[in-house]
Coordinates of C-alpha atoms and ligand atoms in Angstrom, one line a residue:
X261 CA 4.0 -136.8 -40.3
X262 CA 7.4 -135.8 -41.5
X263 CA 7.7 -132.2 -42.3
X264 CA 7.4 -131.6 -46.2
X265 CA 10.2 -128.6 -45.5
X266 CA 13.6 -130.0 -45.3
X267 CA 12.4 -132.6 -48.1
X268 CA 12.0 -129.3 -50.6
X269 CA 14.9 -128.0 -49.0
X270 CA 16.8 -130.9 -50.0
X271 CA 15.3 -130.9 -53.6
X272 CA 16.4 -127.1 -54.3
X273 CA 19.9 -128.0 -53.1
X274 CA 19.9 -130.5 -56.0
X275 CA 18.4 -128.9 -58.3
X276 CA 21.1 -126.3 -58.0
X277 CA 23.8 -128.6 -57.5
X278 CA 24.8 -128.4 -61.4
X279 CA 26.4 -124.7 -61.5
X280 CA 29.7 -125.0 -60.8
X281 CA 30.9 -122.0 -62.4
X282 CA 32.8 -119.8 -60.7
X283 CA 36.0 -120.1 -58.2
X284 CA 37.1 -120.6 -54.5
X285 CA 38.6 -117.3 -53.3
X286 CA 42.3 -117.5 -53.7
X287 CA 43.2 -114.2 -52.6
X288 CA 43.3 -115.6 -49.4
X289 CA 45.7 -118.3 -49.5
X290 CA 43.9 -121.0 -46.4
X291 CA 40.5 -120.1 -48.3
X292 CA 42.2 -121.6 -51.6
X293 CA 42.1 -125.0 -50.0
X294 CA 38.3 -125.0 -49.1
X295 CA 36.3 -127.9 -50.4
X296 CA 34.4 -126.4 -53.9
X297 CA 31.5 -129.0 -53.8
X298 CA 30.2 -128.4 -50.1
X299 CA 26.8 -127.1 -50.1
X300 CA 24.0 -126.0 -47.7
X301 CA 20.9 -124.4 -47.1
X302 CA 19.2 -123.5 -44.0
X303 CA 16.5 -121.4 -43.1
X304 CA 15.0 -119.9 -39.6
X305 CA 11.8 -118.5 -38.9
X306 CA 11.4 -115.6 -37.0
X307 CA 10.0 -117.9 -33.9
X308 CA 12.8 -120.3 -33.4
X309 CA 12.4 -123.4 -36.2
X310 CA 15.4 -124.1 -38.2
X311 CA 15.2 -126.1 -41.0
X312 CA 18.5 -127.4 -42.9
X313 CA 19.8 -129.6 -45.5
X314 CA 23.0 -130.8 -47.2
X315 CA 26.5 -129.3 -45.4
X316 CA 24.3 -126.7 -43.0
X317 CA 26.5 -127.7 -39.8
X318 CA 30.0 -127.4 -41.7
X319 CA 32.2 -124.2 -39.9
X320 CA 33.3 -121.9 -42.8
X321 CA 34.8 -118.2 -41.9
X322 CA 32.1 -115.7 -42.2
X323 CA 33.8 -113.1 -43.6
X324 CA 31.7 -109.9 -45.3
X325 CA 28.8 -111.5 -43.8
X326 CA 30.2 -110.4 -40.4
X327 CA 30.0 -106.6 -41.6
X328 CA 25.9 -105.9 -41.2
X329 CA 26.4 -107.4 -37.7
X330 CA 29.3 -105.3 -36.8
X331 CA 27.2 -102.4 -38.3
X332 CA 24.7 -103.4 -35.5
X333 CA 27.2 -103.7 -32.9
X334 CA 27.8 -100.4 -33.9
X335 CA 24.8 -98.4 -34.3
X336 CA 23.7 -100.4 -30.3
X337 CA 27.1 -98.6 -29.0
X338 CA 27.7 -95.5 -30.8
X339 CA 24.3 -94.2 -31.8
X340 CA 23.2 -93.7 -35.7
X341 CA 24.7 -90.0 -35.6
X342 CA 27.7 -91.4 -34.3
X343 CA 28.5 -94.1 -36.7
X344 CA 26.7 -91.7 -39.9
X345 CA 29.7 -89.3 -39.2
X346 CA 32.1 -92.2 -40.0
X347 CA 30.0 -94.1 -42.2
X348 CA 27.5 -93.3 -45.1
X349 CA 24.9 -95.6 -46.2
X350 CA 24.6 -94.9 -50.4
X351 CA 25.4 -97.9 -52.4
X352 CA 28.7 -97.2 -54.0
X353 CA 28.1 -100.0 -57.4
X354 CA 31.8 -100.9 -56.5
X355 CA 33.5 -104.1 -55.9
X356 CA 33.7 -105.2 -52.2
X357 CA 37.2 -103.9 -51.6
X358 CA 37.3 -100.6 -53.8
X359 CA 38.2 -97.2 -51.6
X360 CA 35.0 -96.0 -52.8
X361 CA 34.9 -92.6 -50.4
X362 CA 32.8 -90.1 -50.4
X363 CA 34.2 -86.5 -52.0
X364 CA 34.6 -83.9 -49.0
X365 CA 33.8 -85.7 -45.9
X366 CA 36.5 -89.3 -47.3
X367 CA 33.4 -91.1 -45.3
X368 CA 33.5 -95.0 -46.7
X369 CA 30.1 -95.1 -48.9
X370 CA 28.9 -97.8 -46.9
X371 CA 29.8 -100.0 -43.9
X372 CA 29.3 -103.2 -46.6
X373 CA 32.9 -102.4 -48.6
X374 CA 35.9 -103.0 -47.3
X375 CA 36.3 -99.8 -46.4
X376 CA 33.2 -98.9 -44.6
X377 CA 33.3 -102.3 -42.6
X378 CA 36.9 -101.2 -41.8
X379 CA 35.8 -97.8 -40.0
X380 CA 32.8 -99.2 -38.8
X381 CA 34.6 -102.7 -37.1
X382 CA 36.6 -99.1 -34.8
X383 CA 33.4 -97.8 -34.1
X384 CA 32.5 -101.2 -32.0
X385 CA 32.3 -100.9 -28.5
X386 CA 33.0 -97.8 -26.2
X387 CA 34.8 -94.8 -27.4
X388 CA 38.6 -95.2 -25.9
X389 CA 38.4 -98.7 -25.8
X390 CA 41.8 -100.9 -27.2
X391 CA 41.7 -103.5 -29.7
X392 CA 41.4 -106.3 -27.6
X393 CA 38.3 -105.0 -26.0
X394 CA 36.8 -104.2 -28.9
X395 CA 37.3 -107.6 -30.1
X396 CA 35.7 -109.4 -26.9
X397 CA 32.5 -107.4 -27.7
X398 CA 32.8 -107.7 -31.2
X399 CA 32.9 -111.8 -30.8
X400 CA 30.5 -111.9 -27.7
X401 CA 27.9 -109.9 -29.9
X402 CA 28.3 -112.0 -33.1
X403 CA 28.4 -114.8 -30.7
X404 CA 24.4 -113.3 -29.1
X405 CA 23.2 -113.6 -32.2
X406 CA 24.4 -117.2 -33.6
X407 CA 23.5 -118.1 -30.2
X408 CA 26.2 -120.0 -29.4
X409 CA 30.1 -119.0 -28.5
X410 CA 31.6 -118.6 -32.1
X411 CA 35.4 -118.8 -32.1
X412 CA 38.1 -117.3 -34.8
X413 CA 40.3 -119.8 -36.8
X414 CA 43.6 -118.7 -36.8
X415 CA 44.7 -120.1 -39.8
X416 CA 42.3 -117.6 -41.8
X417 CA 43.1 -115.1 -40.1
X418 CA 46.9 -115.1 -40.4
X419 CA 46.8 -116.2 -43.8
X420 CA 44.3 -113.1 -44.7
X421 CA 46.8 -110.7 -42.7
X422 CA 49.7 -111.9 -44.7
X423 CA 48.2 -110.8 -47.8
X424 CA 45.8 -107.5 -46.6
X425 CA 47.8 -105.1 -47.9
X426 CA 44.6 -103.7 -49.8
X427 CA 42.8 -103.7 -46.7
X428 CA 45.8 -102.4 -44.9
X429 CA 46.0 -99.2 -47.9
X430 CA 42.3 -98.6 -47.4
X431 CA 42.8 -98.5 -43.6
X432 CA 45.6 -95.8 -44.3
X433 CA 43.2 -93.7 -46.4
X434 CA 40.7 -93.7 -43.7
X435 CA 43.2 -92.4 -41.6
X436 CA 44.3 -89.5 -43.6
X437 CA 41.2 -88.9 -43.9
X438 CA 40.1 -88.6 -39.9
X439 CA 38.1 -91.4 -40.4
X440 CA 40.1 -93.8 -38.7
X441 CA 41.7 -91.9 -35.1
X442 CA 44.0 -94.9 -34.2
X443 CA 46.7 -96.9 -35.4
X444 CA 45.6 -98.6 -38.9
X445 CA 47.3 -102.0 -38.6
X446 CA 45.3 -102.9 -35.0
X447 CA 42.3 -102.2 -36.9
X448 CA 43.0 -104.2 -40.2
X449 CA 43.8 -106.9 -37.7
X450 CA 40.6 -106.5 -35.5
X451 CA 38.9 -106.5 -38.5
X452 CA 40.2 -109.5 -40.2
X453 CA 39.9 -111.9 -37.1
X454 CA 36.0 -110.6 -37.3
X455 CA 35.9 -112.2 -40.7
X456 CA 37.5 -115.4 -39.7
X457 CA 35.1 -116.1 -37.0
X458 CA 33.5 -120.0 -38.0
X459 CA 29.8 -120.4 -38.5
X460 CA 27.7 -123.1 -40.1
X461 CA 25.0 -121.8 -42.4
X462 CA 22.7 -122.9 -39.7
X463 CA 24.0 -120.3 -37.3
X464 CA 23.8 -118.0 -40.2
X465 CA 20.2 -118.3 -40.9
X466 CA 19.6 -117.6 -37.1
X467 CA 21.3 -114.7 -37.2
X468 CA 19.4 -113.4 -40.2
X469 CA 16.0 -114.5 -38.1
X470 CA 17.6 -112.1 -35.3
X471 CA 17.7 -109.4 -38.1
X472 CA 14.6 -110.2 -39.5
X473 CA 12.8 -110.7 -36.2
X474 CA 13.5 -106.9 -35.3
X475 CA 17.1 -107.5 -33.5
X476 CA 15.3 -110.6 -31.2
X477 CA 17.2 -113.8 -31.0
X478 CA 14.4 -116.5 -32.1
X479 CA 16.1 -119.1 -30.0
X480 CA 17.2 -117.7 -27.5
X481 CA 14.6 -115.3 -27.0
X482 CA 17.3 -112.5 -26.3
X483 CA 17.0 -109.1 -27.7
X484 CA 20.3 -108.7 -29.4
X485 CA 19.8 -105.2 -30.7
X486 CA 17.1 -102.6 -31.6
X487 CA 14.5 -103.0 -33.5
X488 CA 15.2 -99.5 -35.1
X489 CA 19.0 -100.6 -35.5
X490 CA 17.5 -104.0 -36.8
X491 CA 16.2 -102.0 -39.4
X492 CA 18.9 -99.7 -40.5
X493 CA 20.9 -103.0 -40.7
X494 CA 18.6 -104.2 -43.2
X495 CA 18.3 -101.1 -44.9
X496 CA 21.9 -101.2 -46.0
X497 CA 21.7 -104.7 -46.9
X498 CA 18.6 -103.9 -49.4
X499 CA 21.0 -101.0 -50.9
X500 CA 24.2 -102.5 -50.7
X501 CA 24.5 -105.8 -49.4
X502 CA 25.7 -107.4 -52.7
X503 CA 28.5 -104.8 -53.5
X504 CA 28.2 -104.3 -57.1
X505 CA 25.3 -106.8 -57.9
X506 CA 22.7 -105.0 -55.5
X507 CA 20.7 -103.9 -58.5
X508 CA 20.4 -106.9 -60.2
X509 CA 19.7 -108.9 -56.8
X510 CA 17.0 -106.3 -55.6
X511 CA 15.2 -106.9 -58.8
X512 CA 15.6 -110.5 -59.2
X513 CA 15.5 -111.8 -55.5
X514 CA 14.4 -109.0 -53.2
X515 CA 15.5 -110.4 -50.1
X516 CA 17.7 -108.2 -48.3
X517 CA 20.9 -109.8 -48.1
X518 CA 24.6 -109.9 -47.6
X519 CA 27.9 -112.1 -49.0
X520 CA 31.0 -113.3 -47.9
X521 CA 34.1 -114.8 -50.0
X522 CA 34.2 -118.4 -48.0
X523 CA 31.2 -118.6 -49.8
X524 CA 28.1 -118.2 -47.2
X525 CA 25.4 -116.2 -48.4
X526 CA 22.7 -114.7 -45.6
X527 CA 19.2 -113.6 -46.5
X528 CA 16.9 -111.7 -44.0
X529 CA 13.3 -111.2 -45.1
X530 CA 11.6 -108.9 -42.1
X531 CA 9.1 -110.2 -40.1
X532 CA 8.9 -113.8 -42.1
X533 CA 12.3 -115.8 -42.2
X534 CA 16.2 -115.9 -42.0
X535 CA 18.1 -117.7 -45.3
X536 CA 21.7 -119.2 -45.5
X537 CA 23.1 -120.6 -47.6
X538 CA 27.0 -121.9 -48.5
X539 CA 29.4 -123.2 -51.4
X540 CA 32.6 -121.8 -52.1
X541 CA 32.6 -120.9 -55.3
X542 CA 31.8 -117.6 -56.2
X543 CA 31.2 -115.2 -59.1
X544 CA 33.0 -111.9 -60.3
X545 CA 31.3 -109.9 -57.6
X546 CA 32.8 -112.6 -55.3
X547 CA 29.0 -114.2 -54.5
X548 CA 28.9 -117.1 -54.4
X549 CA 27.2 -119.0 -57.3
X550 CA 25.0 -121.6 -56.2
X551 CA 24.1 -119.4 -53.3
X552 CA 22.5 -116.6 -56.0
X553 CA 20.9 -119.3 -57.9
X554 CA 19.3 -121.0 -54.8
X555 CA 18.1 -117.8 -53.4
X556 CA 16.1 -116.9 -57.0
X557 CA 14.9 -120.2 -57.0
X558 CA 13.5 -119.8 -53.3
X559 CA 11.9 -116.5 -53.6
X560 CA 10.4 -117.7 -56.5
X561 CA 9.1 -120.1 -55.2
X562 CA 8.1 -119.3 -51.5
X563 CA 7.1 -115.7 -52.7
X564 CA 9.9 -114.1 -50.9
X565 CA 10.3 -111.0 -53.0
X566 CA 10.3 -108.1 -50.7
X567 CA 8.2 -105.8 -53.0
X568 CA 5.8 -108.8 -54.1
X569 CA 2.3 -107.1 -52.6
X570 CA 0.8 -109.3 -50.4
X571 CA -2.7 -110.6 -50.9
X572 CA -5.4 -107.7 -49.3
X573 CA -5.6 -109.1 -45.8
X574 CA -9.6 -109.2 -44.9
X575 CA -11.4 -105.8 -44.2
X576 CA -10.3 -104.8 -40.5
X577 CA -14.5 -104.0 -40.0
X578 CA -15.6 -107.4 -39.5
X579 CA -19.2 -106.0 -38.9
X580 CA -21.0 -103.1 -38.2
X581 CA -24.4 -103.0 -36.3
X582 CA -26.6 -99.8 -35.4
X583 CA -29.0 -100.5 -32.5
X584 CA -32.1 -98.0 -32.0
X585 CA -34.4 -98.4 -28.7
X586 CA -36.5 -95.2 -29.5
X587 CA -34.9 -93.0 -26.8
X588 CA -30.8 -93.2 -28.0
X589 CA -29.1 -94.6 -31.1
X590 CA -25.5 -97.0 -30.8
X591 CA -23.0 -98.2 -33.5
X592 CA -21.0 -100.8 -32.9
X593 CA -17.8 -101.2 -35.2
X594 CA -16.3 -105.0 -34.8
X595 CA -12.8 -104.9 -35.5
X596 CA -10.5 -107.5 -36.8
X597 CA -6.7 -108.5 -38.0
X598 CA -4.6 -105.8 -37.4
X599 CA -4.6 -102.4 -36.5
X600 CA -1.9 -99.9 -38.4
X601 CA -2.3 -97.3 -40.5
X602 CA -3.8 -98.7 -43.9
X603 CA -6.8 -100.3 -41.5
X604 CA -7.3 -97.7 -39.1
X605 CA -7.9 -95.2 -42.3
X606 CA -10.6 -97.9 -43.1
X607 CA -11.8 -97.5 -39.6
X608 CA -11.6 -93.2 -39.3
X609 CA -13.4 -93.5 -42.5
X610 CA -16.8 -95.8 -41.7
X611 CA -16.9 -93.7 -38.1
X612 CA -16.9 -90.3 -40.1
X613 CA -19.7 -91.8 -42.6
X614 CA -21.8 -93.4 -40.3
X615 CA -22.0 -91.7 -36.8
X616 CA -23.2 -88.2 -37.7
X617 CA -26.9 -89.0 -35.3
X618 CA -25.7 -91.7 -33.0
X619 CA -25.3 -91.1 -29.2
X620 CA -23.2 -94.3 -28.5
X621 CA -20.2 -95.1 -30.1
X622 CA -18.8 -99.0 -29.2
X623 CA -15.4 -99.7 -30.6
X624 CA -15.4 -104.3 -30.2
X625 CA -11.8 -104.9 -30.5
X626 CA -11.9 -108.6 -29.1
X627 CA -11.0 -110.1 -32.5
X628 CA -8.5 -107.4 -32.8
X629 CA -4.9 -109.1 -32.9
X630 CA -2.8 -106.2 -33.0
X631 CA -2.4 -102.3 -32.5
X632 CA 0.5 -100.8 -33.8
X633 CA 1.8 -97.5 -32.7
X634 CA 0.1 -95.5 -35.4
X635 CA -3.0 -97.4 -35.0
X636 CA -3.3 -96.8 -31.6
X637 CA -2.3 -92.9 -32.1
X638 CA -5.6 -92.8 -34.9
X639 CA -7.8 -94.9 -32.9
X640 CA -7.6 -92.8 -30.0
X641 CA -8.0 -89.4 -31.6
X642 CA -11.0 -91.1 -33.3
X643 CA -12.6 -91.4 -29.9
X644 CA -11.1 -88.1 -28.8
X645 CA -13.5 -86.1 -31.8
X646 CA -16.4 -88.7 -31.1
X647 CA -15.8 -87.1 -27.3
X648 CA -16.0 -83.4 -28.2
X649 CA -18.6 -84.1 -30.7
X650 CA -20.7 -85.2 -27.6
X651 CA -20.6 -89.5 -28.2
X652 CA -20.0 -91.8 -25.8
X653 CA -17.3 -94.0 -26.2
X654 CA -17.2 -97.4 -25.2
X655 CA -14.2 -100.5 -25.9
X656 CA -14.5 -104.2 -25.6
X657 CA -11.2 -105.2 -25.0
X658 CA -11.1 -108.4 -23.1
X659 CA -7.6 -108.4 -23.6
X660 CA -5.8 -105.1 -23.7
X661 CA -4.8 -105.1 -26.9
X662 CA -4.7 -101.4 -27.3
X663 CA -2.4 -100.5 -24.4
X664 CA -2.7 -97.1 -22.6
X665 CA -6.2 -96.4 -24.0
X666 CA -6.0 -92.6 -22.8
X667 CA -7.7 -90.0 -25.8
X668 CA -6.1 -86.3 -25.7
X669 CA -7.5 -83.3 -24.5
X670 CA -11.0 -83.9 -24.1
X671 CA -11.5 -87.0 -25.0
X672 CA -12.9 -90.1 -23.1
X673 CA -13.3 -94.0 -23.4
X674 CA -14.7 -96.4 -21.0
X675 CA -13.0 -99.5 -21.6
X676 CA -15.2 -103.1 -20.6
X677 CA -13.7 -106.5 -20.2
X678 CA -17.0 -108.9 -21.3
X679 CA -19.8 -108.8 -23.0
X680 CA -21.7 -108.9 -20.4
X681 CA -20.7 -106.0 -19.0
X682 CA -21.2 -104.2 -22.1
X683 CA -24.6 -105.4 -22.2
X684 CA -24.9 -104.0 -18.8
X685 CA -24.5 -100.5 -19.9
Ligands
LIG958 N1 37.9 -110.6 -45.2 C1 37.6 -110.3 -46.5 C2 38.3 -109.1 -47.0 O1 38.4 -108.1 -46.3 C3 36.1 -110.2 -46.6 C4 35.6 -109.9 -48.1 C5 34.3 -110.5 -48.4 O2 33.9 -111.5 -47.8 N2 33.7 -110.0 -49.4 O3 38.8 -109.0 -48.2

């Protein structure tokens, strides 16, 4: 059977293929010659599969869309206190390149405008480092996360540095203000080649995966970055991502999500997929066009929207069994689906209503495909009161999915592997 995805892939591309409103970037002079009509879509999941259609393996210069990976780059090398000092994270409802800085500390608003992606392309790397270093890492760690060696074009870049002078003022700024602790130009310039590195839309929809997968390549298997920077990235993109339009895309879309002027568009949904798409020409926020309209039309219709509630997953107590022999009294809770802190409140609560006379306490956690961090905290101070309260605690955990089981102070579990061992007790 062919795969029904790239078929509806395909069909949304055409379906959005009438809007052609809106206008190449012309403020740099080699992205005035890009081809308007080119359009693709791609999108990864968070294990590996990459579906594509139309121009998904055309190179285009990724431009802002290289700033929320920077920002990662970043946060790995500097720390979030490090980079915070520089770089704020409120939405400043300003166009992309506006100076936007905060009153007191002249902190950029955000590492998404020009300026905040300025400060935050120095804070790359190791403190002390030059330019060119900074670059290698700031290539080989774009490059981690496409999965695949990207390289600058030239062209883009020279023909951007000719006319930065915006850039180049904003730069300046930052550096009266402290911001910025080195020479302006080299950074503008550091900065610029960042935003000419080539990508196809399918390498951007892998990179969103990495994001959305918690900083883990889904290719390549690699973990690129953090899973707590992973989500600061995509913080920043919820608030700020589409410059000026973040409000209305939030609402509409609700895919966290970031721009660039050659016209690629990235979406990164956490935990579920990575979205790209790309066509040149863009709207007044400099978005581009078709990219917004495929992106409402496919979290409409794949349910993408971030604050859509998902359907109530079924009851984490699968079952729940009381045995009486005459001389001692058990429970047994089955547990199911996954453990965090919504279902292990459902859990704390049947064990507080229900084992007030029982000597025996069996947690069976076979079907159980998950433990979070939380869950495991509350499932384990569960068994810690059963302990003091005088109940024996037993697990059937064939598999280890809670790891560590050790209870506090005064608490005990004895953990069993089969069922037959359990019986045996
Ligand atoms: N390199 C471009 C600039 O600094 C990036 C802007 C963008 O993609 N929004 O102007």
């Amino acid at each position: 059977m062919k795969s029904p995805i790239p078929d509806y892939l395909a069909e949304v591309l055409g379906d959005s293929a009438h809007a052609v409103e809106g206008a190449v970037a012309d403020y740099i002079p080699e992205l005035a010659k890009a081809d308007p009509d080119r359009f693709g879509v791609a999108l990864s999941t968070v294990d590996g599969v990459v579906y594509a259609a139309g121009d998904a393996d055309v190179e285009f210069s990724i431009q802002s869309i290289s700033k929320p990976f920077v920002y990662a780059l970043a946060l790995a090398d500097r720390g979030l206190d490090g980079v915070l000092a520089k770089v704020g994270v409120e939405p400043s409802g300003d166009a992309f390149n506006e100076l936007s800085l905060e009153p007191g500390t002249g902190r950029p608003r955000n590492p998404m405008i020009n300026a905040g992606a300025i400060a935050t392309h120095a804070l790359a790397g190791m403190a002390g480092w030059g330019a060119a270093e900074r670059m290698e890492r700031v290539v080989a760690g774009l490059s981690e996360f496409a999965g695949r060696p990207l390289r600058v074009d030239e062209a883009v870049c020279a023909s951007e540095l000719e006319t930065a002078h915006r850039n180049l003022a904003l730069a300046h700024m930052l550096r009266s203000y402290q911001i910025l602790d080195e020479e302006p130009t080299a950074v503008v310039e550091g900065y610029t080649r960042q935003c000419s590195l080539l990508v196809t839309t399918r390498d951007l929809a892998v990179m969103a995966a990495t994001l959305a997968n918690g900083g883990r390549q889904p290719v390549t298997g690699r973990q690129v970055i953090s899973p707590r920077v992973a989500r600061q990235v995509l913080s920043v993109m919820t608030t700020c991502g589409m410059y000026d339009a973040a409000g209305d895309w939030v609402t509409t879309v609700g895919i966290p999500a970031k721009s660039g002027v050659a016209g690629g568009l990235i979406g990164a949904l956490p935990g579920q997929v990575g979205v790209a798409t790309f066509s040149p020409r863009l709207d007044v926020h400099g978005n581009s066009v078709r990219g917004v309209h495929l992106f409402g039309r496919m979290s409409e219709d794949m349910g993408l929207h971030l604050m859509d509630v998902p359907a109530p997953s079924r009851s984490v107590l699968r079952k729940v069994r009381t045995f009486d022999d005459g001389h001692s009294t058990a429970i047994v809770f089955q547990l199911q689906g996954s453990l965090g802190f919504t279902t292990a409140e459902v859990v704390v609560r049947a064990v507080v209503e229900s084992t007030e006379r029982t000597d025996r306490v069996i947690f069976d956690i076979e079907r159980l495909q998950s433990v979070d961090r939380v869950g495991r905290v509350m499932l384990l101070e569960v068994v810690r009161r059963l302990s003091l309260d005088g109940r024996e605690v037993l697990f059937l955990d064939p598999d280890g999915v809670v790891p560590d089981p050790v209870p506090g102070d005064g608490g005990a579990v004895r953990v069993v592997r089969t069922r037959e061992e359990l019986r045996a007790r």
